Amino acid sequence: MSQQQKTIIVTGASQGIGAGVVEAFLARGYQVVATSRSISKSAAFVPSERLALVDGDIADMATAATVVQTAIQKFGGIDGLVNNAGIFIAKSFLDYSKDDFAALVRTNLEGYLYISQLVIRQMLVQQRGGSIVGISSTLVEAPNSALTAAVPMFTKGGIEAISRSLASEFAKDGIRVNVVAPGSVDTPLLHGVPQDFLKSLHPMGTISSVADIADAVLYLTEAKQVTGEVLRVDGGAHNGKW
Ligand SMILES: NC(=O)c1ccc[n+]([C@@H]2O[C@H](COP(=O)([O-])OP(=O)(O)OC[C@H]3O[C@@H](n4cnc5c(N)ncnc54)[C@H](OP(=O)(O)O)[C@@H]3O)[C@@H](O)[C@H]2O)c1
């Protein structure tokens, strides 16, 4: 995609990776619809000619519909979607409750499903292709007994699976569907977790920055020949034992 007059939707955009992705797309000249439950009340962004803010729970169909309508009415269409909103609950498998599971399914899976359906429907009407990028986790492919998260990975693995299916189903329409799989990223999601422990999860001994992940999202959004891909940005955590 060229960066001129393109419109992208970013979910979970009020902080962390989502906010960094919004900044990266604005810097590239995109028009952006940024959404989260309380983005207009957060200090993250001020609406402008190229930035619309929509509040709402992305697991609700009504929020997804409002976000898509905002993109169409304010910017005239949709070229890309970044399904970033997500939650993480780390504990032993035996300790997950029904409420934990319901919350993970709602945000991580329903939050992907409804808006992706609406966005693809609009992209098919526009007939100019488009891009969807989801965010999974390196722990899907490379679990680590030092950070047990089986049930969140149940949902994140689903994002990788549906992305491959959608990449296949809509390839002929020029709609590409990819995933970024981060390791540990310096965001509020991991505040309170000791830095030394997070570094120990990457063979490179690093913690990724939000910009590292935003760069990967930008790449996949614009990579015309790449679809059905999972791009791991994890300091090598997926790559064997160290
Ligand atoms: N940080 C990491 O190390 C890491 C590693 C692997 C994968 N990831 C994934 O990367 C994504 C972003 O993570 P992050 O670290 O940036 O998280 P974060 O700092 O906790 O930010 C999460 C964002 O999602 C929004 N959000 C949460 N639940 C929502 C809902 N139901 N509806 C709408 N918005 C919602 C939050 O805003 P509101 O509170 O305003 O709704 C916030 O903007 C997630 O999918 C996460 O699983 C992160």
mmCIF file of C-alpha atoms and ligand atoms in Angstrom, residues 11-19 35-39 42 56-59 83-88 106-108 135-138 156 180-190 210, ligand 1:
data_model
loop_
_atom_site.group_PDB
_atom_site.id
_atom_site.type_symbol
_atom_site.label_atom_id
_atom_site.label_comp_id
_atom_site.label_asym_id
_atom_site.label_seq_id
_atom_site.Cartn_x
_atom_site.Cartn_y
_atom_site.Cartn_z
ATOM 1 C CA THR A 11 -7.868 -1.405 18.195
ATOM 2 C CA GLY A 12 -6.557 -1.263 21.750
ATOM 3 C CA ALA A 13 -5.000 2.067 20.824
ATOM 4 C CA SER A 14 -5.000 4.051 24.061
ATOM 5 C CA GLN A 15 -1.629 2.808 25.342
ATOM 6 C CA GLY A 16 1.201 0.351 24.789
ATOM 7 C CA ILE A 17 1.625 -1.282 21.388
ATOM 8 C CA GLY A 18 -1.649 0.105 19.994
ATOM 9 C CA ALA A 19 -0.702 3.701 20.774
ATOM 10 C CA THR A 35 -10.348 2.773 19.369
ATOM 11 C CA SER A 36 -10.365 1.386 22.910
ATOM 12 C CA ARG A 37 -12.829 1.382 25.786
ATOM 13 C CA SER A 38 -11.695 4.804 27.004
ATOM 14 C CA ILE A 39 -9.449 6.296 24.351
ATOM 15 C CA SER A 42 -7.093 8.913 28.018
ATOM 16 C CA GLY A 56 -16.093 1.132 23.228
ATOM 17 C CA ASP A 57 -15.462 -2.486 24.081
ATOM 18 C CA ILE A 58 -14.192 -4.086 20.883
ATOM 19 C CA ALA A 59 -15.820 -7.397 21.856
ATOM 20 C CA ASN A 83 -6.404 -6.082 15.644
ATOM 21 C CA ASN A 84 -4.235 -5.197 18.625
ATOM 22 C CA ALA A 85 -6.650 -5.117 21.585
ATOM 23 C CA GLY A 86 -5.898 -8.014 23.884
ATOM 24 C CA ILE A 87 -5.553 -9.121 27.478
ATOM 25 C CA PHE A 88 -3.116 -11.505 29.151
ATOM 26 C CA ARG A 106 -14.266 -11.886 24.604
ATOM 27 C CA THR A 107 -11.397 -9.471 24.122
ATOM 28 C CA ASN A 108 -8.907 -11.627 22.254
ATOM 29 C CA ILE A 135 -1.112 -9.588 17.413
ATOM 30 C CA SER A 136 -0.457 -13.011 18.915
ATOM 31 C CA SER A 137 2.486 -14.026 21.139
ATOM 32 C CA THR A 138 5.683 -15.979 20.740
ATOM 33 C CA LYS A 156 -3.718 -16.256 20.598
ATOM 34 C CA VAL A 180 2.970 -10.175 14.573
ATOM 35 C CA ALA A 181 4.041 -12.448 17.451
ATOM 36 C CA PRO A 182 5.905 -10.437 20.097
ATOM 37 C CA GLY A 183 7.904 -11.743 23.022
ATOM 38 C CA SER A 184 8.213 -9.333 25.962
ATOM 39 C CA VAL A 185 7.389 -5.731 25.096
ATOM 40 C CA ASP A 186 7.800 -2.720 27.337
ATOM 41 C CA THR A 187 4.135 -1.732 27.844
ATOM 42 C CA PRO A 188 1.757 -1.209 30.790
ATOM 43 C CA LEU A 189 0.590 -4.823 30.300
ATOM 44 C CA LEU A 190 3.834 -6.031 31.882
ATOM 45 C CA VAL A 210 6.735 -0.591 21.291
HETATM 46 N N1 LIG B 1 3.312 -6.391 26.100
HETATM 47 C C1 LIG B 1 3.751 -7.597 25.720
HETATM 48 O O1 LIG B 1 4.816 -8.062 26.162
HETATM 49 C C2 LIG B 1 2.964 -8.420 24.728
HETATM 50 C C3 LIG B 1 3.516 -9.634 24.324
HETATM 51 C C4 LIG B 1 2.830 -10.427 23.394
HETATM 52 C C5 LIG B 1 1.609 -9.997 22.893
HETATM 53 N N2 LIG B 1 1.087 -8.800 23.317
HETATM 54 C C6 LIG B 1 -0.201 -8.396 22.760
HETATM 55 O O2 LIG B 1 -0.108 -7.108 22.205
HETATM 56 C C7 LIG B 1 -1.369 -6.459 22.299
HETATM 57 C C8 LIG B 1 -1.194 -5.115 22.985
HETATM 58 O O3 LIG B 1 -0.586 -5.353 24.242
HETATM 59 P P1 LIG B 1 -0.046 -4.180 25.166
HETATM 60 O O4 LIG B 1 1.114 -4.733 25.889
HETATM 61 O O5 LIG B 1 0.097 -2.915 24.405
HETATM 62 O O6 LIG B 1 -1.281 -4.085 26.198
HETATM 63 P P2 LIG B 1 -1.753 -2.902 27.168
HETATM 64 O O7 LIG B 1 -0.646 -1.980 27.455
HETATM 65 O O8 LIG B 1 -2.451 -3.586 28.297
HETATM 66 O O9 LIG B 1 -2.853 -2.146 26.261
HETATM 67 C C9 LIG B 1 -4.016 -2.803 25.880
HETATM 68 C C10 LIG B 1 -4.885 -1.889 25.058
HETATM 69 O O10 LIG B 1 -6.069 -2.599 24.716
HETATM 70 C C11 LIG B 1 -7.217 -1.862 25.124
HETATM 71 N N3 LIG B 1 -8.242 -2.828 25.478
HETATM 72 C C12 LIG B 1 -8.175 -3.821 26.406
HETATM 73 N N4 LIG B 1 -9.327 -4.502 26.437
HETATM 74 C C13 LIG B 1 -10.143 -3.932 25.509
HETATM 75 C C14 LIG B 1 -11.468 -4.177 25.084
HETATM 76 N N5 LIG B 1 -12.210 -5.170 25.620
HETATM 77 N N6 LIG B 1 -11.985 -3.403 24.102
HETATM 78 C C15 LIG B 1 -11.260 -2.406 23.564
HETATM 79 N N7 LIG B 1 -10.003 -2.110 23.931
HETATM 80 C C16 LIG B 1 -9.459 -2.876 24.893
HETATM 81 C C17 LIG B 1 -6.738 -0.964 26.270
HETATM 82 O O11 LIG B 1 -7.422 0.269 26.358
HETATM 83 P P3 LIG B 1 -8.745 0.523 27.250
HETATM 84 O O12 LIG B 1 -8.393 0.118 28.642
HETATM 85 O O13 LIG B 1 -9.042 1.971 27.074
HETATM 86 O O14 LIG B 1 -9.805 -0.342 26.651
HETATM 87 C C18 LIG B 1 -5.315 -0.648 25.789
HETATM 88 O O15 LIG B 1 -5.341 0.410 24.865
HETATM 89 C C19 LIG B 1 -2.286 -7.423 23.042
HETATM 90 O O16 LIG B 1 -3.054 -8.159 22.123
HETATM 91 C C20 LIG B 1 -1.315 -8.322 23.773
HETATM 92 O O17 LIG B 1 -1.856 -9.607 24.041
HETATM 93 C C21 LIG B 1 1.738 -8.006 24.221
#
